[in-house]
Amino acid sequence: ETQKGAIKAENPRHEDQRKRMTFQLPSLNYGYEALEPHIDGTTMTIHHTKHHNTYVTKMNAAVGACPELGSMDLLTLNQKIGTSEIPADQMTNVRNNGGGHWNHSFFWTVLAPPSSTNGPSSELKAAIDGAFGSMDEMKSKFNAAAAGRFGSGWAWLGVEEGGKLTITSTANQDNPLMANVVDQACIPVLGLDVWEHAYYLKYQNKRPEYIQNFWSVVNWEAVNGYYAEATQGKAPKL
């Protein structure tokens, strides 16, 4: 069942047009109001159908202007930022909009209605304890990274090349898959959007409160799956 407010094809011609697009706005696995009271339905509706959809639209325009971009999937495009495989005149466009599309597609999957998931797996819990000392310490460090990101950006929990968990943050729509342009590369297993459009309607300038409440809507089943894949060197293909 499509969630309330989702974009639907109005007729077969429009549906065929969507099928020809290289990138599409993903559906959510929950309704826009399902994350309340922690993330409000109005914010989710605008965030998904307006902000995220804009990144998708601009990426499809980029492919129209530079068809060779269409030979790469979204994950590869993000991993190739800062290399010669992305044409120089499209680099900023792909970095902002390809990054925005991947980041948001990932973000929706690590969210779930409150109290609907069971927490970290035993494997992930052991890795968190090993890297940070405890779950509380991990959350504290993650919260600090999210709160301390100046302006717009993201906070991430991810797996480094050596297999250890790490926490980092990125500016704008960058992510840790962009190893050639970010300070700390890793495979993300959890991410939080700290752009104001993600929280301002409900929280205004109280970003730390939004960050704290985020933990009530984390989809730990998804995070556990991403962690298991990341330990094998596999990044999420969305």
Coordinates of C-alpha atoms in Angstrom, one line a residue:
E1 CA 0.0 0.0 0.0
T2 CA 1.4 3.4 -1.0
Q3 CA 1.8 5.8 1.9
K4 CA -0.4 8.9 2.2
G5 CA 0.8 11.7 0.0
A6 CA 3.1 9.5 -2.1
I7 CA 3.5 10.4 -5.8
K8 CA 1.5 8.2 -8.1
A9 CA 1.4 7.8 -11.8
E10 CA -1.8 9.4 -13.1
N11 CA -2.0 7.3 -16.3
P12 CA -0.1 4.7 -18.2
R13 CA 1.8 7.3 -20.2
H14 CA 3.1 8.9 -17.1
E15 CA 3.9 5.5 -15.6
D16 CA 6.0 4.6 -18.8
Q17 CA 7.8 7.9 -18.4
R18 CA 8.7 7.1 -14.8
K19 CA 10.0 3.7 -15.9
R20 CA 12.4 5.3 -18.4
M21 CA 13.9 7.5 -15.7
T22 CA 17.3 6.5 -14.4
F23 CA 16.4 7.4 -10.8
Q24 CA 13.1 7.3 -8.9
L25 CA 11.8 8.5 -5.6
P26 CA 11.6 5.4 -3.4
S27 CA 8.5 4.5 -1.5
L28 CA 8.5 4.4 2.3
N29 CA 7.7 1.3 4.3
Y30 CA 5.6 3.3 6.8
G31 CA 3.1 6.2 6.7
Y32 CA 4.3 9.8 7.0
E33 CA 2.7 10.0 10.5
A34 CA 4.2 6.7 11.7
L35 CA 7.2 8.3 13.4
E36 CA 5.2 10.7 15.5
P37 CA 5.6 12.2 18.0
H38 CA 9.4 12.1 17.4
I39 CA 9.3 13.2 13.7
D40 CA 6.0 14.8 12.6
G41 CA 4.0 13.8 9.6
T42 CA 4.1 17.2 8.0
T43 CA 7.9 17.3 8.0
M44 CA 8.1 13.7 6.7
T45 CA 5.7 14.6 3.8
I46 CA 7.6 17.7 2.8
H47 CA 11.0 16.0 3.3
H48 CA 10.1 13.0 1.1
T49 CA 7.9 14.4 -1.6
K50 CA 9.6 17.8 -2.0
H51 CA 13.2 17.8 -0.8
H52 CA 14.2 14.3 -1.7
N53 CA 12.2 14.4 -4.9
T54 CA 14.1 17.5 -6.0
Y55 CA 17.4 15.6 -5.7
V56 CA 15.9 12.8 -7.9
T57 CA 14.6 15.3 -10.5
K58 CA 18.0 17.1 -10.7
M59 CA 19.9 13.8 -11.0
N60 CA 17.7 12.7 -13.9
A61 CA 18.3 16.1 -15.5
A62 CA 22.0 15.5 -15.1
V63 CA 21.8 12.2 -16.8
G64 CA 19.8 13.8 -19.6
A65 CA 22.7 16.4 -20.0
C66 CA 25.4 13.8 -19.6
P67 CA 24.1 10.3 -20.6
E68 CA 27.3 8.5 -19.5
L69 CA 26.2 9.1 -15.9
G70 CA 23.3 6.7 -16.6
S71 CA 25.7 3.8 -16.9
M72 CA 26.5 4.0 -13.2
D73 CA 24.1 3.1 -10.4
L74 CA 23.5 5.4 -7.4
L75 CA 26.0 3.7 -5.2
T76 CA 28.8 3.8 -7.8
L77 CA 28.1 7.5 -8.6
N78 CA 28.6 8.3 -4.9
Q79 CA 31.8 6.2 -4.7
K80 CA 33.2 7.9 -7.8
I81 CA 32.8 11.5 -6.6
G82 CA 36.2 13.2 -6.9
T83 CA 37.5 10.9 -9.7
S84 CA 37.8 11.4 -13.4
E85 CA 34.9 9.0 -13.9
I86 CA 32.5 11.8 -13.1
P87 CA 32.8 14.6 -15.8
A88 CA 34.2 17.8 -14.2
D89 CA 31.3 19.9 -15.4
Q90 CA 28.9 17.5 -13.6
M91 CA 30.9 16.9 -10.4
T92 CA 29.2 19.4 -8.1
N93 CA 25.8 18.5 -9.5
V94 CA 26.3 14.7 -8.9
R95 CA 27.9 15.3 -5.5
N96 CA 25.0 17.4 -4.3
N97 CA 22.1 15.6 -6.0
G98 CA 23.4 12.1 -6.2
G99 CA 24.6 12.4 -2.7
G100 CA 21.2 13.8 -1.6
H101 CA 19.4 11.0 -3.4
W102 CA 21.5 8.2 -1.8
N103 CA 21.5 9.8 1.7
H104 CA 17.8 10.2 1.8
S105 CA 17.1 6.8 0.3
F106 CA 19.3 5.3 3.1
F107 CA 17.8 7.5 5.8
W108 CA 14.2 6.3 5.2
T109 CA 15.3 2.7 5.6
V110 CA 16.9 3.3 9.0
L111 CA 13.7 4.8 10.4
A112 CA 10.8 2.8 11.9
P113 CA 7.8 3.5 14.1
P114 CA 8.6 3.8 17.8
S115 CA 9.1 0.5 19.7
S116 CA 8.8 -1.6 16.5
T117 CA 12.3 -3.0 16.4
N118 CA 14.4 -4.9 19.0
G119 CA 17.7 -3.1 19.1
P120 CA 21.2 -4.0 17.9
S121 CA 22.0 -7.6 17.1
S122 CA 24.5 -9.4 19.4
E123 CA 27.2 -8.9 16.7
L124 CA 26.6 -5.2 16.4
K125 CA 26.3 -4.7 20.2
A126 CA 29.7 -6.4 20.6
A127 CA 31.2 -4.2 17.9
I128 CA 29.7 -1.1 19.6
D129 CA 31.1 -2.1 23.0
G130 CA 34.5 -2.8 21.4
A131 CA 34.7 0.5 19.5
F132 CA 33.0 2.9 22.0
G133 CA 32.8 1.1 25.4
S134 CA 29.0 0.9 25.5
M135 CA 25.8 1.7 23.7
D136 CA 25.4 4.9 25.7
E137 CA 28.9 6.1 24.8
M138 CA 28.2 5.4 21.1
K139 CA 25.0 7.4 21.2
S140 CA 26.8 10.2 23.1
K141 CA 29.5 10.4 20.4
F142 CA 27.0 10.2 17.6
N143 CA 24.9 12.9 19.1
A144 CA 27.9 15.1 19.5
A145 CA 28.9 14.6 15.8
A146 CA 25.3 15.4 14.8
A147 CA 25.0 18.5 17.0
G148 CA 28.5 19.7 16.2
R149 CA 28.0 19.6 12.4
F150 CA 28.0 23.3 11.5
G151 CA 25.3 24.3 9.1
S152 CA 23.7 21.5 7.1
G153 CA 24.9 17.9 6.9
W154 CA 24.7 14.4 8.3
A155 CA 26.0 12.2 11.1
W156 CA 27.0 8.6 10.5
L157 CA 27.8 5.3 12.2
G158 CA 29.9 3.2 9.8
V159 CA 32.4 0.4 9.3
E160 CA 36.0 1.4 8.5
E161 CA 38.1 -0.6 6.0
G162 CA 39.6 -2.6 8.9
G163 CA 36.2 -3.6 10.1
K164 CA 35.9 -1.3 13.2
L165 CA 33.0 0.9 13.8
T166 CA 33.5 4.7 13.6
I167 CA 31.4 7.8 13.9
T168 CA 31.8 10.8 11.5
S169 CA 29.8 13.7 10.1
T170 CA 29.7 15.2 6.6
A171 CA 28.7 18.6 5.2
N172 CA 25.8 19.3 2.9
Q173 CA 24.9 16.1 1.0
D174 CA 28.3 14.4 1.2
N175 CA 28.5 10.9 2.7
P176 CA 31.3 8.6 3.8
L177 CA 31.1 6.6 0.5
M178 CA 32.7 9.6 -1.2
A179 CA 36.2 8.5 -0.1
N180 CA 38.0 10.9 -2.4
V181 CA 36.4 14.1 -0.9
V182 CA 35.5 13.4 2.7
D183 CA 37.7 13.5 5.8
Q184 CA 36.7 10.0 7.0
A185 CA 35.5 7.2 4.6
C186 CA 33.5 4.2 5.9
I187 CA 30.5 2.1 4.9
P188 CA 27.4 3.7 6.6
V189 CA 25.2 1.5 8.7
L190 CA 23.2 4.4 10.3
G191 CA 22.8 8.0 9.4
L192 CA 20.9 11.1 10.6
D193 CA 19.9 14.1 8.5
V194 CA 20.7 17.4 10.4
W195 CA 19.6 19.8 7.7
E196 CA 17.0 22.1 9.2
H197 CA 14.4 20.9 6.7
A198 CA 14.5 17.5 8.6
Y199 CA 13.4 18.9 11.9
Y200 CA 12.7 22.7 12.0
L201 CA 8.8 22.6 11.8
K202 CA 8.7 20.6 15.1
Y203 CA 12.0 21.5 16.9
Q204 CA 12.9 24.9 15.5
N205 CA 16.4 25.7 16.8
K206 CA 16.5 22.7 19.2
R207 CA 18.6 20.4 17.1
P208 CA 19.9 18.4 20.1
E209 CA 16.3 17.5 21.1
Y210 CA 15.7 16.2 17.6
I211 CA 18.9 14.2 17.7
Q212 CA 18.0 12.6 21.1
N213 CA 14.5 11.7 19.9
F214 CA 15.9 10.1 16.7
W215 CA 17.0 7.1 18.8
S216 CA 13.3 6.3 19.4
V217 CA 12.7 5.7 15.7
V218 CA 15.8 3.8 14.6
N219 CA 15.1 0.7 12.6
W220 CA 17.6 -1.6 14.2
E221 CA 16.7 -4.5 11.9
A222 CA 17.9 -2.5 9.0
V223 CA 21.0 -1.3 10.8
N224 CA 21.8 -4.9 11.8
G225 CA 21.5 -5.9 8.2
Y226 CA 23.7 -3.1 6.9
Y227 CA 26.3 -3.9 9.6
A228 CA 26.5 -7.6 8.6
E229 CA 27.0 -6.5 4.9
A230 CA 29.5 -3.8 5.8
T231 CA 31.7 -6.3 7.7
Q232 CA 32.0 -8.1 4.3
G233 CA 32.9 -4.8 2.5
K234 CA 29.5 -4.4 1.0
A235 CA 27.8 -0.9 1.0
P236 CA 24.0 -0.5 0.8
K237 CA 22.7 -0.5 -2.8
L238 CA 19.5 1.4 -2.6

